[in-house]
Amino acid sequence: MTEPFSTYLADEAATLAVGKQLAQVLASVSTAKQDVSALVVFLQGTLGAGKTTLSRSLLRALGEQGAVKSPTYTLAEPYELDCGAIYHFDLYRLADPEELEYMGAQEYFDSAYLCLVEWPERGQGMLPRADVQVVLEKNNQRGGRQISFHGTGEVGEQIVELLRQNFAEMKK
């Protein structure tokens, strides 16, 4: 089992750089996934922690040219990119996890290349297992944020290990 990987983000520029790194790693491992379901990334953290900023950077790095807005009110924003369909969920306003069933969310996870899910705890019991859990927390001592990546299963652990290697290379 791969240990979680954590790093410090001093500012928004650092968050954008991590989003780009994550996009590159996800693109490199997507073909290793044994089934046809989407890569699933849970984005966790308090309001203002940087979840949408990270998502925006990741989507831009994968080729999105248009506006990348938070799906707070729509619950899901679709993106059709060269790599495949990407769905960005924001479940903050979800009143009941069963609402995901009514909106046919399982179809998104079965047919997409990637599903990014902000506030996954609000959909507990109705969401598939995440390949990677990303946790963003304010760093009260230094300012900025702390970001942690936790892999689940073979693909998730591979993603976390590749992120760890990429960051080690960048520090050299």
PDB file of C-alpha atoms in Angstrom:
ATOM      1  CA  MET A   1       0.000   0.000   0.000  1.00  0.00           C
ATOM      2  CA  THR A   2       1.403   3.363  -1.070  1.00  0.00           C
ATOM      3  CA  GLU A   3       1.749   6.008   1.610  1.00  0.00           C
ATOM      4  CA  PRO A   4      -0.186   9.239   1.010  1.00  0.00           C
ATOM      5  CA  PHE A   5       1.783  12.046  -0.593  1.00  0.00           C
ATOM      6  CA  SER A   6       1.561  15.564   0.798  1.00  0.00           C
ATOM      7  CA  THR A   7       3.089  18.897  -0.205  1.00  0.00           C
ATOM      8  CA  TYR A   8       2.819  22.569   0.688  1.00  0.00           C
ATOM      9  CA  LEU A   9       1.133  25.074  -1.636  1.00  0.00           C
ATOM     10  CA  ALA A  10       2.273  28.623  -0.940  1.00  0.00           C
ATOM     11  CA  ASP A  11      -0.273  30.350  -3.177  1.00  0.00           C
ATOM     12  CA  GLU A  12      -2.722  30.021  -6.067  1.00  0.00           C
ATOM     13  CA  ALA A  13       0.118  29.629  -8.574  1.00  0.00           C
ATOM     14  CA  ALA A  14       1.323  26.560  -6.671  1.00  0.00           C
ATOM     15  CA  THR A  15      -2.214  25.124  -6.694  1.00  0.00           C
ATOM     16  CA  LEU A  16      -2.416  25.671 -10.460  1.00  0.00           C
ATOM     17  CA  ALA A  17       0.952  23.929 -10.929  1.00  0.00           C
ATOM     18  CA  VAL A  18      -0.224  20.918  -8.911  1.00  0.00           C
ATOM     19  CA  GLY A  19      -3.419  20.732 -10.987  1.00  0.00           C
ATOM     20  CA  LYS A  20      -1.296  20.593 -14.128  1.00  0.00           C
ATOM     21  CA  GLN A  21       0.922  17.868 -12.627  1.00  0.00           C
ATOM     22  CA  LEU A  22      -2.123  15.852 -11.600  1.00  0.00           C
ATOM     23  CA  ALA A  23      -3.564  16.128 -15.120  1.00  0.00           C
ATOM     24  CA  GLN A  24      -0.318  14.824 -16.630  1.00  0.00           C
ATOM     25  CA  VAL A  25      -0.212  11.879 -14.237  1.00  0.00           C
ATOM     26  CA  LEU A  26      -3.895  11.031 -14.774  1.00  0.00           C
ATOM     27  CA  ALA A  27      -3.348  11.077 -18.539  1.00  0.00           C
ATOM     28  CA  SER A  28      -0.363   8.754 -18.217  1.00  0.00           C
ATOM     29  CA  VAL A  29      -2.179   6.131 -16.128  1.00  0.00           C
ATOM     30  CA  SER A  30      -5.652   6.215 -17.665  1.00  0.00           C
ATOM     31  CA  THR A  31      -4.845   3.353 -20.018  1.00  0.00           C
ATOM     32  CA  ALA A  32      -3.702   1.188 -17.089  1.00  0.00           C
ATOM     33  CA  LYS A  33      -7.202   1.067 -15.644  1.00  0.00           C
ATOM     34  CA  GLN A  34      -8.556  -2.433 -16.198  1.00  0.00           C
ATOM     35  CA  ASP A  35     -12.246  -1.569 -16.553  1.00  0.00           C
ATOM     36  CA  VAL A  36     -14.037   1.020 -18.655  1.00  0.00           C
ATOM     37  CA  SER A  37     -15.263   3.130 -15.745  1.00  0.00           C
ATOM     38  CA  ALA A  38     -13.948   6.619 -15.170  1.00  0.00           C
ATOM     39  CA  LEU A  39     -10.950   7.587 -13.145  1.00  0.00           C
ATOM     40  CA  VAL A  40     -12.539   9.057 -10.008  1.00  0.00           C
ATOM     41  CA  VAL A  41     -10.914  11.858  -8.025  1.00  0.00           C
ATOM     42  CA  PHE A  42     -12.489  13.096  -4.799  1.00  0.00           C
ATOM     43  CA  LEU A  43     -11.611  16.678  -3.861  1.00  0.00           C
ATOM     44  CA  GLN A  44     -12.044  17.402  -0.174  1.00  0.00           C
ATOM     45  CA  GLY A  45     -11.546  20.509   1.940  1.00  0.00           C
ATOM     46  CA  THR A  46     -13.383  23.405   3.484  1.00  0.00           C
ATOM     47  CA  LEU A  47     -14.955  26.269   1.541  1.00  0.00           C
ATOM     48  CA  GLY A  48     -12.225  28.281  -0.128  1.00  0.00           C
ATOM     49  CA  ALA A  49      -9.581  25.561   0.222  1.00  0.00           C
ATOM     50  CA  GLY A  50      -8.843  25.529  -3.529  1.00  0.00           C
ATOM     51  CA  LYS A  51     -10.814  22.552  -4.861  1.00  0.00           C
ATOM     52  CA  THR A  52     -12.287  24.431  -7.815  1.00  0.00           C
ATOM     53  CA  THR A  53      -8.969  26.172  -8.554  1.00  0.00           C
ATOM     54  CA  LEU A  54      -7.273  22.772  -8.697  1.00  0.00           C
ATOM     55  CA  SER A  55     -10.063  21.406 -10.925  1.00  0.00           C
ATOM     56  CA  ARG A  56      -9.838  24.388 -13.264  1.00  0.00           C
ATOM     57  CA  SER A  57      -6.080  23.930 -13.657  1.00  0.00           C
ATOM     58  CA  LEU A  58      -6.461  20.205 -14.287  1.00  0.00           C
ATOM     59  CA  LEU A  59      -9.151  20.771 -16.940  1.00  0.00           C
ATOM     60  CA  ARG A  60      -7.069  23.447 -18.671  1.00  0.00           C
ATOM     61  CA  ALA A  61      -4.044  21.125 -18.704  1.00  0.00           C
ATOM     62  CA  LEU A  62      -6.193  18.438 -20.365  1.00  0.00           C
ATOM     63  CA  GLY A  63      -7.197  20.871 -23.107  1.00  0.00           C
ATOM     64  CA  GLU A  64     -10.317  22.770 -21.998  1.00  0.00           C
ATOM     65  CA  GLN A  65     -10.325  26.137 -23.788  1.00  0.00           C
ATOM     66  CA  GLY A  66     -13.655  27.537 -22.600  1.00  0.00           C
ATOM     67  CA  ALA A  67     -14.819  28.835 -19.259  1.00  0.00           C
ATOM     68  CA  VAL A  68     -14.367  26.469 -16.339  1.00  0.00           C
ATOM     69  CA  LYS A  69     -16.939  27.358 -13.746  1.00  0.00           C
ATOM     70  CA  SER A  70     -17.858  25.792 -10.452  1.00  0.00           C
ATOM     71  CA  PRO A  71     -20.822  23.428 -10.796  1.00  0.00           C
ATOM     72  CA  THR A  72     -22.186  24.485  -7.398  1.00  0.00           C
ATOM     73  CA  TYR A  73     -25.693  25.126  -8.729  1.00  0.00           C
ATOM     74  CA  THR A  74     -25.818  22.640 -11.600  1.00  0.00           C
ATOM     75  CA  LEU A  75     -24.150  19.816  -9.582  1.00  0.00           C
ATOM     76  CA  ALA A  76     -22.246  18.667 -12.690  1.00  0.00           C
ATOM     77  CA  GLU A  77     -20.442  20.344 -15.569  1.00  0.00           C
ATOM     78  CA  PRO A  78     -19.537  18.199 -18.589  1.00  0.00           C
ATOM     79  CA  TYR A  79     -16.417  18.721 -20.696  1.00  0.00           C
ATOM     80  CA  GLU A  80     -15.823  16.899 -23.958  1.00  0.00           C
ATOM     81  CA  LEU A  81     -12.068  16.855 -24.559  1.00  0.00           C
ATOM     82  CA  ASP A  82      -9.728  14.912 -26.822  1.00  0.00           C
ATOM     83  CA  CYS A  83      -9.001  12.505 -23.948  1.00  0.00           C
ATOM     84  CA  GLY A  84     -12.733  11.822 -23.454  1.00  0.00           C
ATOM     85  CA  ALA A  85     -15.650  13.022 -21.380  1.00  0.00           C
ATOM     86  CA  ILE A  86     -14.846  14.680 -18.071  1.00  0.00           C
ATOM     87  CA  TYR A  87     -17.475  15.480 -15.466  1.00  0.00           C
ATOM     88  CA  HIS A  88     -16.837  17.969 -12.700  1.00  0.00           C
ATOM     89  CA  PHE A  89     -19.247  17.533  -9.786  1.00  0.00           C
ATOM     90  CA  ASP A  90     -19.778  19.906  -6.874  1.00  0.00           C
ATOM     91  CA  LEU A  91     -22.061  18.240  -4.345  1.00  0.00           C
ATOM     92  CA  TYR A  92     -22.030  21.068  -1.788  1.00  0.00           C
ATOM     93  CA  ARG A  93     -25.716  21.855  -2.343  1.00  0.00           C
ATOM     94  CA  LEU A  94     -26.827  18.223  -2.517  1.00  0.00           C
ATOM     95  CA  ALA A  95     -29.650  17.774   0.007  1.00  0.00           C
ATOM     96  CA  ASP A  96     -29.700  13.959  -0.092  1.00  0.00           C
ATOM     97  CA  PRO A  97     -27.247  11.469  -1.649  1.00  0.00           C
ATOM     98  CA  GLU A  98     -30.152   9.787  -3.461  1.00  0.00           C
ATOM     99  CA  GLU A  99     -30.462  12.897  -5.651  1.00  0.00           C
ATOM    100  CA  LEU A 100     -27.457  11.485  -7.522  1.00  0.00           C
ATOM    101  CA  GLU A 101     -29.542   8.481  -8.524  1.00  0.00           C
ATOM    102  CA  TYR A 102     -32.352  10.701  -9.802  1.00  0.00           C
ATOM    103  CA  MET A 103     -29.938  12.657 -11.986  1.00  0.00           C
ATOM    104  CA  GLY A 104     -28.457   9.437 -13.408  1.00  0.00           C
ATOM    105  CA  ALA A 105     -25.007  10.082 -11.972  1.00  0.00           C
ATOM    106  CA  GLN A 106     -23.955   6.428 -12.281  1.00  0.00           C
ATOM    107  CA  GLU A 107     -24.023   6.810 -16.060  1.00  0.00           C
ATOM    108  CA  TYR A 108     -21.442   9.591 -15.783  1.00  0.00           C
ATOM    109  CA  PHE A 109     -19.099   7.337 -13.848  1.00  0.00           C
ATOM    110  CA  ASP A 110     -19.612   4.431 -16.257  1.00  0.00           C
ATOM    111  CA  SER A 111     -18.981   6.373 -19.450  1.00  0.00           C
ATOM    112  CA  ALA A 112     -16.489   9.107 -18.623  1.00  0.00           C
ATOM    113  CA  TYR A 113     -12.741   9.333 -18.864  1.00  0.00           C
ATOM    114  CA  LEU A 114     -12.529  11.258 -15.588  1.00  0.00           C
ATOM    115  CA  CYS A 115     -14.909  12.363 -12.825  1.00  0.00           C
ATOM    116  CA  LEU A 116     -13.826  15.090 -10.408  1.00  0.00           C
ATOM    117  CA  VAL A 117     -16.033  15.230  -7.317  1.00  0.00           C
ATOM    118  CA  GLU A 118     -15.976  18.128  -4.876  1.00  0.00           C
ATOM    119  CA  TRP A 119     -17.698  17.500  -1.521  1.00  0.00           C
ATOM    120  CA  PRO A 120     -17.909  13.697  -2.060  1.00  0.00           C
ATOM    121  CA  GLU A 121     -19.017  13.137   1.537  1.00  0.00           C
ATOM    122  CA  ARG A 122     -22.401  14.628   0.560  1.00  0.00           C
ATOM    123  CA  GLY A 123     -22.910  11.777  -1.917  1.00  0.00           C
ATOM    124  CA  GLN A 124     -21.770   9.039   0.441  1.00  0.00           C
ATOM    125  CA  GLY A 125     -23.221   5.657  -0.417  1.00  0.00           C
ATOM    126  CA  MET A 126     -24.124   6.684  -3.976  1.00  0.00           C
ATOM    127  CA  LEU A 127     -20.648   7.337  -5.391  1.00  0.00           C
ATOM    128  CA  PRO A 128     -18.148   4.772  -6.627  1.00  0.00           C
ATOM    129  CA  ARG A 129     -14.867   4.382  -4.793  1.00  0.00           C
ATOM    130  CA  ALA A 130     -12.353   7.109  -5.600  1.00  0.00           C
ATOM    131  CA  ASP A 131      -9.093   6.181  -7.263  1.00  0.00           C
ATOM    132  CA  VAL A 132      -7.525   9.211  -5.598  1.00  0.00           C
ATOM    133  CA  GLN A 133      -8.649  11.356  -2.685  1.00  0.00           C
ATOM    134  CA  VAL A 134      -7.215  14.863  -2.721  1.00  0.00           C
ATOM    135  CA  VAL A 135      -7.437  16.785   0.547  1.00  0.00           C
ATOM    136  CA  LEU A 136      -6.756  20.526   0.656  1.00  0.00           C
ATOM    137  CA  GLU A 137      -6.307  22.179   4.046  1.00  0.00           C
ATOM    138  CA  LYS A 138      -5.338  25.657   5.139  1.00  0.00           C
ATOM    139  CA  ASN A 139      -1.862  25.768   6.637  1.00  0.00           C
ATOM    140  CA  ASN A 140      -2.347  28.064   9.626  1.00  0.00           C
ATOM    141  CA  GLN A 141       1.356  28.207  10.517  1.00  0.00           C
ATOM    142  CA  ARG A 142       2.769  29.119   7.095  1.00  0.00           C
ATOM    143  CA  GLY A 143      -0.255  30.458   5.267  1.00  0.00           C
ATOM    144  CA  GLY A 144      -1.116  28.816   1.978  1.00  0.00           C
ATOM    145  CA  ARG A 145      -2.420  25.246   1.801  1.00  0.00           C
ATOM    146  CA  GLN A 146      -1.365  21.692   2.405  1.00  0.00           C
ATOM    147  CA  ILE A 147      -2.444  19.173  -0.239  1.00  0.00           C
ATOM    148  CA  SER A 148      -2.499  15.417   0.308  1.00  0.00           C
ATOM    149  CA  PHE A 149      -3.085  12.617  -2.184  1.00  0.00           C
ATOM    150  CA  HIS A 150      -4.381   9.228  -1.037  1.00  0.00           C
ATOM    151  CA  GLY A 151      -4.516   6.387  -3.559  1.00  0.00           C
ATOM    152  CA  THR A 152      -7.081   3.598  -3.474  1.00  0.00           C
ATOM    153  CA  GLY A 153      -6.539   0.423  -5.424  1.00  0.00           C
ATOM    154  CA  GLU A 154      -3.779  -0.288  -7.905  1.00  0.00           C
ATOM    155  CA  VAL A 155      -4.425   2.687 -10.211  1.00  0.00           C
ATOM    156  CA  GLY A 156      -4.848   5.161  -7.357  1.00  0.00           C
ATOM    157  CA  GLU A 157      -1.656   4.027  -5.712  1.00  0.00           C
ATOM    158  CA  GLN A 158       0.159   4.318  -9.046  1.00  0.00           C
ATOM    159  CA  ILE A 159      -1.125   7.901  -9.430  1.00  0.00           C
ATOM    160  CA  VAL A 160       0.111   8.870  -5.964  1.00  0.00           C
ATOM    161  CA  GLU A 161       3.498   7.270  -6.540  1.00  0.00           C
ATOM    162  CA  LEU A 162       3.923   9.083  -9.879  1.00  0.00           C
ATOM    163  CA  LEU A 163       3.015  12.392  -8.221  1.00  0.00           C
ATOM    164  CA  ARG A 164       5.591  11.726  -5.503  1.00  0.00           C
ATOM    165  CA  GLN A 165       8.258  11.001  -8.135  1.00  0.00           C
ATOM    166  CA  ASN A 166       7.354  14.069 -10.208  1.00  0.00           C
ATOM    167  CA  PHE A 167       7.643  16.370  -7.195  1.00  0.00           C
ATOM    168  CA  ALA A 168      10.946  14.804  -6.165  1.00  0.00           C
ATOM    169  CA  GLU A 169      12.284  15.433  -9.693  1.00  0.00           C
ATOM    170  CA  MET A 170      11.083  19.042  -9.621  1.00  0.00           C
ATOM    171  CA  LYS A 171      12.970  19.696  -6.375  1.00  0.00           C
ATOM    172  CA  LYS A 172      16.288  18.509  -7.817  1.00  0.00           C
TER     173      LYS A 172
END
